[in-house]
mmCIF file with all atom_site columns, C-alpha atoms in Angstrom:
data_model
loop_
_atom_site.group_PDB
_atom_site.id
_atom_site.type_symbol
_atom_site.label_atom_id
_atom_site.label_alt_id
_atom_site.label_comp_id
_atom_site.label_asym_id
_atom_site.label_entity_id
_atom_site.label_seq_id
_atom_site.pdbx_PDB_ins_code
_atom_site.Cartn_x
_atom_site.Cartn_y
_atom_site.Cartn_z
_atom_site.occupancy
_atom_site.B_iso_or_equiv
_atom_site.pdbx_formal_charge
_atom_site.auth_seq_id
_atom_site.auth_comp_id
_atom_site.auth_asym_id
_atom_site.auth_atom_id
_atom_site.pdbx_PDB_model_num
ATOM 1   C CA . MET V 1 1   ? 63.807  61.893  107.091 1.00 48.00 ? 1   MET V CA 1
ATOM 2   C CA . LYS V 1 2   ? 61.583  64.541  107.332 1.00 55.00 ? 2   LYS V CA 1
ATOM 3   C CA . GLY V 1 3   ? 61.490  68.275  105.932 1.00 53.00 ? 3   GLY V CA 1
ATOM 4   C CA . ARG V 1 4   ? 60.331  71.640  106.371 1.00 56.00 ? 4   ARG V CA 1
ATOM 5   C CA . PRO V 1 5   ? 56.589  71.986  105.391 1.00 57.00 ? 5   PRO V CA 1
ATOM 6   C CA . GLY V 1 6   ? 57.271  73.931  102.583 1.00 57.00 ? 6   GLY V CA 1
ATOM 7   C CA . ASP V 1 7   ? 60.641  72.509  101.368 1.00 60.00 ? 7   ASP V CA 1
ATOM 8   C CA . GLY V 1 8   ? 59.579  70.387  98.152  1.00 62.00 ? 8   GLY V CA 1
ATOM 9   C CA . PRO V 1 9   ? 56.189  67.991  97.293  1.00 59.00 ? 9   PRO V CA 1
ATOM 10  C CA . GLU V 1 10  ? 54.002  66.837  99.770  1.00 73.00 ? 10  GLU V CA 1
ATOM 11  C CA . ASP V 1 11  ? 53.546  63.604  97.024  1.00 82.00 ? 11  ASP V CA 1
ATOM 12  C CA . VAL V 1 12  ? 56.636  62.681  95.100  1.00 86.00 ? 12  VAL V CA 1
ATOM 13  C CA . ASP V 1 13  ? 54.404  60.429  92.626  1.00 87.00 ? 13  ASP V CA 1
ATOM 14  C CA . ALA V 1 14  ? 51.852  62.946  92.505  1.00 86.00 ? 14  ALA V CA 1
ATOM 15  C CA . ALA V 1 15  ? 55.529  65.287  92.001  1.00 87.00 ? 15  ALA V CA 1
ATOM 16  C CA . PHE V 1 16  ? 57.275  63.134  89.367  1.00 89.00 ? 16  PHE V CA 1
ATOM 17  C CA . ALA V 1 17  ? 53.660  62.761  87.130  1.00 89.00 ? 17  ALA V CA 1
ATOM 18  C CA . GLU V 1 18  ? 53.546  66.195  87.221  1.00 89.00 ? 18  GLU V CA 1
ATOM 19  C CA . ILE V 1 19  ? 57.187  66.652  85.453  1.00 89.00 ? 19  ILE V CA 1
ATOM 20  C CA . VAL V 1 20  ? 56.215  63.766  82.700  1.00 87.00 ? 20  VAL V CA 1
ATOM 21  C CA . ALA V 1 21  ? 52.976  65.185  81.714  1.00 88.00 ? 21  ALA V CA 1
ATOM 22  C CA . ASP V 1 22  ? 55.021  68.780  81.256  1.00 88.00 ? 22  ASP V CA 1
ATOM 23  C CA . LEU V 1 23  ? 57.802  66.799  79.138  1.00 85.00 ? 23  LEU V CA 1
ATOM 24  C CA . ARG V 1 24  ? 55.058  64.468  77.227  1.00 83.00 ? 24  ARG V CA 1
ATOM 25  C CA . ARG V 1 25  ? 53.057  67.569  76.243  1.00 84.00 ? 25  ARG V CA 1
ATOM 26  C CA . GLU V 1 26  ? 56.556  69.506  74.558  1.00 82.00 ? 26  GLU V CA 1
ATOM 27  C CA . GLY V 1 27  ? 56.829  66.347  72.507  1.00 78.00 ? 27  GLY V CA 1
ATOM 28  C CA . VAL V 1 28  ? 60.128  65.002  74.414  1.00 78.00 ? 28  VAL V CA 1
ATOM 29  C CA . GLY V 1 29  ? 60.721  61.465  74.442  1.00 71.00 ? 29  GLY V CA 1
ATOM 30  C CA . LEU V 1 30  ? 57.741  61.139  71.315  1.00 71.00 ? 30  LEU V CA 1
ATOM 31  C CA . SER V 1 31  ? 60.009  59.735  68.724  1.00 72.00 ? 31  SER V CA 1
ATOM 32  C CA . LEU V 1 32  ? 61.586  56.725  70.731  1.00 73.00 ? 32  LEU V CA 1
ATOM 33  C CA . PRO V 1 33  ? 59.842  53.657  70.726  1.00 72.00 ? 33  PRO V CA 1
ATOM 34  C CA . SER V 1 34  ? 57.635  51.686  72.904  1.00 74.00 ? 34  SER V CA 1
ATOM 35  C CA . GLU V 1 35  ? 58.689  49.091  75.093  1.00 79.00 ? 35  GLU V CA 1
ATOM 36  C CA . ALA V 1 36  ? 56.502  46.574  73.014  1.00 80.00 ? 36  ALA V CA 1
ATOM 37  C CA . GLU V 1 37  ? 58.277  47.381  69.982  1.00 79.00 ? 37  GLU V CA 1
ATOM 38  C CA . VAL V 1 38  ? 61.786  46.800  71.829  1.00 78.00 ? 38  VAL V CA 1
ATOM 39  C CA . LYS V 1 39  ? 60.576  43.675  73.526  1.00 81.00 ? 39  LYS V CA 1
ATOM 40  C CA . ARG V 1 40  ? 59.123  42.544  69.456  1.00 82.00 ? 40  ARG V CA 1
ATOM 41  C CA . ASP V 1 41  ? 62.732  43.313  68.071  1.00 78.00 ? 41  ASP V CA 1
ATOM 42  C CA . ARG V 1 42  ? 64.710  42.107  71.046  1.00 79.00 ? 42  ARG V CA 1
ATOM 43  C CA . SER V 1 43  ? 62.581  38.874  70.564  1.00 78.00 ? 43  SER V CA 1
ATOM 44  C CA . GLU V 1 44  ? 63.220  39.220  66.452  1.00 75.00 ? 44  GLU V CA 1
ATOM 45  C CA . GLY V 1 45  ? 67.368  40.276  66.888  1.00 65.00 ? 45  GLY V CA 1
ATOM 46  C CA . GLY V 1 46  ? 68.436  38.141  69.610  1.00 54.00 ? 46  GLY V CA 1
ATOM 47  C CA . ASP V 1 47  ? 70.883  39.443  72.091  1.00 52.00 ? 47  ASP V CA 1
ATOM 48  C CA . GLU V 1 48  ? 73.358  40.114  68.608  1.00 55.00 ? 48  GLU V CA 1
ATOM 49  C CA . PRO V 1 49  ? 74.051  44.101  68.836  1.00 56.00 ? 49  PRO V CA 1
ATOM 50  C CA . ALA V 1 50  ? 72.610  46.572  66.261  1.00 57.00 ? 50  ALA V CA 1
ATOM 51  C CA . ALA V 1 51  ? 75.528  46.637  63.339  1.00 63.00 ? 51  ALA V CA 1
ATOM 52  C CA . ALA V 1 52  ? 77.376  49.548  64.155  1.00 66.00 ? 52  ALA V CA 1
ATOM 53  C CA . PRO V 1 53  ? 77.137  52.880  62.197  1.00 71.00 ? 53  PRO V CA 1
ATOM 54  C CA . PRO V 1 54  ? 79.389  53.247  58.950  1.00 73.00 ? 54  PRO V CA 1
ATOM 55  C CA . PRO V 1 55  ? 82.532  55.459  60.169  1.00 73.00 ? 55  PRO V CA 1
ATOM 56  C CA . PRO V 1 56  ? 82.463  58.942  59.274  1.00 73.00 ? 56  PRO V CA 1
ATOM 57  C CA . PRO V 1 57  ? 84.674  60.309  56.382  1.00 72.00 ? 57  PRO V CA 1
ATOM 58  C CA . PRO V 1 58  ? 87.349  62.158  56.708  1.00 70.00 ? 58  PRO V CA 1
ATOM 59  C CA . SER V 1 59  ? 87.619  65.519  57.332  1.00 66.00 ? 59  SER V CA 1
ATOM 60  C CA . PRO V 1 60  ? 89.908  67.771  55.140  1.00 61.00 ? 60  PRO V CA 1
ATOM 61  C CA . PRO V 1 61  ? 93.206  68.667  56.297  1.00 59.00 ? 61  PRO V CA 1
ATOM 62  C CA . VAL V 1 62  ? 92.677  72.030  58.011  1.00 56.00 ? 62  VAL V CA 1
ATOM 63  C CA . ALA V 1 63  ? 94.614  75.428  57.565  1.00 57.00 ? 63  ALA V CA 1
ATOM 64  C CA . SER V 1 64  ? 97.860  75.916  58.797  1.00 56.00 ? 64  SER V CA 1
ATOM 65  C CA . THR V 1 65  ? 96.831  78.673  62.092  1.00 58.00 ? 65  THR V CA 1
ATOM 66  C CA . TRP V 1 66  ? 98.809  79.494  64.949  1.00 59.00 ? 66  TRP V CA 1
ATOM 67  C CA . ARG V 1 67  ? 98.231  76.763  66.905  1.00 60.00 ? 67  ARG V CA 1
ATOM 68  C CA . ASN V 1 68  ? 97.760  73.785  64.401  1.00 60.00 ? 68  ASN V CA 1
ATOM 69  C CA . HIS V 1 69  ? 101.526 72.860  62.292  1.00 58.00 ? 69  HIS V CA 1
ATOM 70  C CA . GLU V 1 70  ? 101.463 71.837  59.025  1.00 59.00 ? 70  GLU V CA 1
ATOM 71  C CA . THR V 1 71  ? 104.434 69.894  59.711  1.00 62.00 ? 71  THR V CA 1
ATOM 72  C CA . ASP V 1 72  ? 104.841 68.050  62.923  1.00 63.00 ? 72  ASP V CA 1
ATOM 73  C CA . ILE V 1 73  ? 107.956 69.019  64.541  1.00 64.00 ? 73  ILE V CA 1
ATOM 74  C CA . ASP V 1 74  ? 110.872 66.598  66.110  1.00 62.00 ? 74  ASP V CA 1
ATOM 75  C CA . TRP V 1 75  ? 111.032 66.982  69.690  1.00 65.00 ? 75  TRP V CA 1
ATOM 76  C CA . ALA V 1 76  ? 114.190 64.338  70.193  1.00 67.00 ? 76  ALA V CA 1
ATOM 77  C CA . ASN V 1 77  ? 115.790 66.837  67.255  1.00 63.00 ? 77  ASN V CA 1
ATOM 78  C CA . ASP V 1 78  ? 119.413 67.505  70.030  1.00 62.00 ? 78  ASP V CA 1
ATOM 79  C CA . ASN V 1 79  ? 121.512 69.729  68.059  1.00 63.00 ? 79  ASN V CA 1
ATOM 80  C CA . ALA V 1 80  ? 123.929 70.276  70.251  1.00 57.00 ? 80  ALA V CA 1
ATOM 81  C CA . ASP V 1 81  ? 125.492 73.265  68.031  1.00 63.00 ? 81  ASP V CA 1
ATOM 82  C CA . GLU V 1 82  ? 122.532 75.483  68.444  1.00 68.00 ? 82  GLU V CA 1
ATOM 83  C CA . HIS V 1 83  ? 122.157 75.222  71.773  1.00 69.00 ? 83  HIS V CA 1
ATOM 84  C CA . TYR V 1 84  ? 122.431 78.261  73.853  1.00 74.00 ? 84  TYR V CA 1
ATOM 85  C CA . GLU V 1 85  ? 124.349 79.369  76.387  1.00 79.00 ? 85  GLU V CA 1
ATOM 86  C CA . PRO V 1 86  ? 123.510 82.548  78.260  1.00 83.00 ? 86  PRO V CA 1
ATOM 87  C CA . PRO V 1 87  ? 126.663 85.027  79.077  1.00 88.00 ? 87  PRO V CA 1
ATOM 88  C CA . GLU V 1 88  ? 127.813 85.200  82.647  1.00 90.00 ? 88  GLU V CA 1
ATOM 89  C CA . PRO V 1 89  ? 126.024 87.772  84.971  1.00 89.00 ? 89  PRO V CA 1
ATOM 90  C CA . PRO V 1 90  ? 127.700 90.341  85.822  1.00 89.00 ? 90  PRO V CA 1
ATOM 91  C CA . PRO V 1 91  ? 129.173 90.200  89.610  1.00 90.00 ? 91  PRO V CA 1
ATOM 92  C CA . LEU V 1 92  ? 126.997 91.113  92.510  1.00 86.00 ? 92  LEU V CA 1
ATOM 93  C CA . PRO V 1 93  ? 128.126 94.834  93.513  1.00 85.00 ? 93  PRO V CA 1
ATOM 94  C CA . ARG V 1 94  ? 129.617 95.084  96.547  1.00 88.00 ? 94  ARG V CA 1
ATOM 95  C CA . PRO V 1 95  ? 127.623 95.885  99.910  1.00 85.00 ? 95  PRO V CA 1
ATOM 96  C CA . HIS V 1 96  ? 127.729 98.800  101.521 1.00 89.00 ? 96  HIS V CA 1
ATOM 97  C CA . GLY V 1 97  ? 128.571 98.838  105.406 1.00 91.00 ? 97  GLY V CA 1
ATOM 98  C CA . LEU V 1 98  ? 125.173 100.214 105.998 1.00 92.00 ? 98  LEU V CA 1
ATOM 99  C CA . THR V 1 99  ? 123.110 97.659  104.009 1.00 92.00 ? 99  THR V CA 1
ATOM 100 C CA . ILE V 1 100 ? 124.956 94.744  105.987 1.00 94.00 ? 100 ILE V CA 1
ATOM 101 C CA . ALA V 1 101 ? 124.359 96.864  108.866 1.00 95.00 ? 101 ALA V CA 1
ATOM 102 C CA . ALA V 1 102 ? 120.286 96.560  108.485 1.00 95.00 ? 102 ALA V CA 1
ATOM 103 C CA . PHE V 1 103 ? 120.249 92.894  107.330 1.00 95.00 ? 103 PHE V CA 1
ATOM 104 C CA . VAL V 1 104 ? 122.157 92.417  111.004 1.00 95.00 ? 104 VAL V CA 1
ATOM 105 C CA . ALA V 1 105 ? 120.144 94.648  113.149 1.00 95.00 ? 105 ALA V CA 1
ATOM 106 C CA . ILE V 1 106 ? 117.253 92.060  110.682 1.00 96.00 ? 106 ILE V CA 1
ATOM 107 C CA . ALA V 1 107 ? 118.710 89.135  112.197 1.00 96.00 ? 107 ALA V CA 1
ATOM 108 C CA . ALA V 1 108 ? 119.447 90.385  115.374 1.00 95.00 ? 108 ALA V CA 1
ATOM 109 C CA . GLY V 1 109 ? 115.963 91.561  115.726 1.00 94.00 ? 109 GLY V CA 1
ATOM 110 C CA . VAL V 1 110 ? 115.068 87.653  114.235 1.00 94.00 ? 110 VAL V CA 1
ATOM 111 C CA . ALA V 1 111 ? 116.951 86.057  116.682 1.00 93.00 ? 111 ALA V CA 1
ATOM 112 C CA . LEU V 1 112 ? 115.805 87.950  120.084 1.00 92.00 ? 112 LEU V CA 1
ATOM 113 C CA . LEU V 1 113 ? 111.817 88.081  118.976 1.00 92.00 ? 113 LEU V CA 1
ATOM 114 C CA . VAL V 1 114 ? 112.928 84.162  118.426 1.00 92.00 ? 114 VAL V CA 1
ATOM 115 C CA . LEU V 1 115 ? 114.751 83.985  122.015 1.00 91.00 ? 115 LEU V CA 1
ATOM 116 C CA . ALA V 1 116 ? 111.626 86.061  123.550 1.00 89.00 ? 116 ALA V CA 1
ATOM 117 C CA . ALA V 1 117 ? 109.907 83.283  122.901 1.00 88.00 ? 117 ALA V CA 1
ATOM 118 C CA . THR V 1 118 ? 111.483 80.942  124.261 1.00 88.00 ? 118 THR V CA 1
ATOM 119 C CA . VAL V 1 119 ? 114.832 80.980  127.062 1.00 86.00 ? 119 VAL V CA 1
ATOM 120 C CA . LEU V 1 120 ? 114.124 85.438  127.358 1.00 81.00 ? 120 LEU V CA 1
ATOM 121 C CA . PRO V 1 121 ? 111.726 87.471  129.612 1.00 85.00 ? 121 PRO V CA 1
ATOM 122 C CA . THR V 1 122 ? 109.089 88.953  127.217 1.00 81.00 ? 122 THR V CA 1
ATOM 123 C CA . ALA V 1 123 ? 110.370 92.411  127.674 1.00 85.00 ? 123 ALA V CA 1
ATOM 124 C CA . TRP V 1 124 ? 113.133 91.558  125.352 1.00 87.00 ? 124 TRP V CA 1
ATOM 125 C CA . THR V 1 125 ? 110.203 91.563  122.403 1.00 91.00 ? 125 THR V CA 1
ATOM 126 C CA . PRO V 1 126 ? 110.271 94.906  121.602 1.00 91.00 ? 126 PRO V CA 1
ATOM 127 C CA . VAL V 1 127 ? 113.399 95.082  120.966 1.00 91.00 ? 127 VAL V CA 1
ATOM 128 C CA . GLY V 1 128 ? 113.646 92.517  118.625 1.00 92.00 ? 128 GLY V CA 1
ATOM 129 C CA . LEU V 1 129 ? 110.651 94.367  116.884 1.00 94.00 ? 129 LEU V CA 1
ATOM 130 C CA . MET V 1 130 ? 112.315 97.618  117.140 1.00 95.00 ? 130 MET V CA 1
ATOM 131 C CA . CYS V 1 131 ? 115.803 96.085  115.655 1.00 95.00 ? 131 CYS V CA 1
ATOM 132 C CA . VAL V 1 132 ? 113.667 94.164  112.707 1.00 95.00 ? 132 VAL V CA 1
ATOM 133 C CA . ALA V 1 133 ? 111.468 97.295  111.846 1.00 96.00 ? 133 ALA V CA 1
ATOM 134 C CA . LEU V 1 134 ? 114.969 99.817  112.191 1.00 95.00 ? 134 LEU V CA 1
ATOM 135 C CA . GLY V 1 135 ? 116.741 96.958  108.998 1.00 96.00 ? 135 GLY V CA 1
ATOM 136 C CA . VAL V 1 136 ? 113.844 96.502  106.970 1.00 95.00 ? 136 VAL V CA 1
ATOM 137 C CA . GLY V 1 137 ? 113.273 101.335 107.094 1.00 95.00 ? 137 GLY V CA 1
ATOM 138 C CA . THR V 1 138 ? 117.164 101.310 106.023 1.00 93.00 ? 138 THR V CA 1
ATOM 139 C CA . LEU V 1 139 ? 116.720 98.828  103.590 1.00 92.00 ? 139 LEU V CA 1
ATOM 140 C CA . LEU V 1 140 ? 113.664 100.146 102.038 1.00 93.00 ? 140 LEU V CA 1
ATOM 141 C CA . MET V 1 141 ? 115.513 103.759 102.203 1.00 92.00 ? 141 MET V CA 1
ATOM 142 C CA . ARG V 1 142 ? 118.259 103.027 100.114 1.00 87.00 ? 142 ARG V CA 1
ATOM 143 C CA . ALA V 1 143 ? 116.663 101.574 97.566  1.00 84.00 ? 143 ALA V CA 1
ATOM 144 C CA . ARG V 1 144 ? 117.070 103.543 94.447  1.00 78.00 ? 144 ARG V CA 1
ATOM 145 C CA . LYS V 1 145 ? 114.383 105.664 93.212  1.00 78.00 ? 145 LYS V CA 1
ATOM 146 C CA . THR V 1 146 ? 115.223 105.869 89.848  1.00 75.00 ? 146 THR V CA 1
ATOM 147 C CA . PRO V 1 147 ? 115.987 102.235 87.667  1.00 69.00 ? 147 PRO V CA 1
ATOM 148 C CA . ARG V 1 148 ? 119.295 102.878 86.086  1.00 66.00 ? 148 ARG V CA 1
ATOM 149 C CA . ASP V 1 149 ? 119.630 104.195 83.214  1.00 66.00 ? 149 ASP V CA 1
ATOM 150 C CA . ASP V 1 150 ? 121.814 101.563 80.835  1.00 65.00 ? 150 ASP V CA 1
ATOM 151 C CA . GLY V 1 151 ? 120.068 103.422 77.350  1.00 66.00 ? 151 GLY V CA 1
ATOM 152 C CA . ASP V 1 152 ? 119.306 99.737  77.652  1.00 66.00 ? 152 ASP V CA 1
ATOM 153 C CA . SER V 1 153 ? 115.716 98.414  76.543  1.00 66.00 ? 153 SER V CA 1
ATOM 154 C CA . GLY V 1 154 ? 116.270 94.749  77.773  1.00 66.00 ? 154 GLY V CA 1
ATOM 155 C CA . ALA V 1 155 ? 115.549 93.390  74.439  1.00 67.00 ? 155 ALA V CA 1
ATOM 156 C CA . GLN V 1 156 ? 117.846 91.411  72.646  1.00 64.00 ? 156 GLN V CA 1
ATOM 157 C CA . VAL V 1 157 ? 118.229 89.467  69.226  1.00 60.00 ? 157 VAL V CA 1
#
């Protein structure tokens, strides 16, 4: 595959030789043994692998931090006596008539939109959109403007 002119080097071998020369000038790879030394070492030692370096000495114990615990945690500790059971939530308040009407308007609007897309003529689509908009608008207008002041910050110990 031929690239556009100026995309890359025309002679890949020359470019590679230039890169290798730059690396040798910087000293990269000078501490590596030559190929003759590697062949000589292989012929003297056979195919036996070199002795493994000794394992590093164990590190000293780390001081306890917020992510490191000095003691192990027993995750299998199943104490039924210490199980937290939250209290029953308060019952939902009885919805007002206007709230129920808003939900009915949303449901009727969605039903009209589905029926207008399948069975009814498309003239019912704006009516369905108006019902959904009326229901959502009613719910938003009835939303509480200020938070309930129970004198409770929400934190419980």
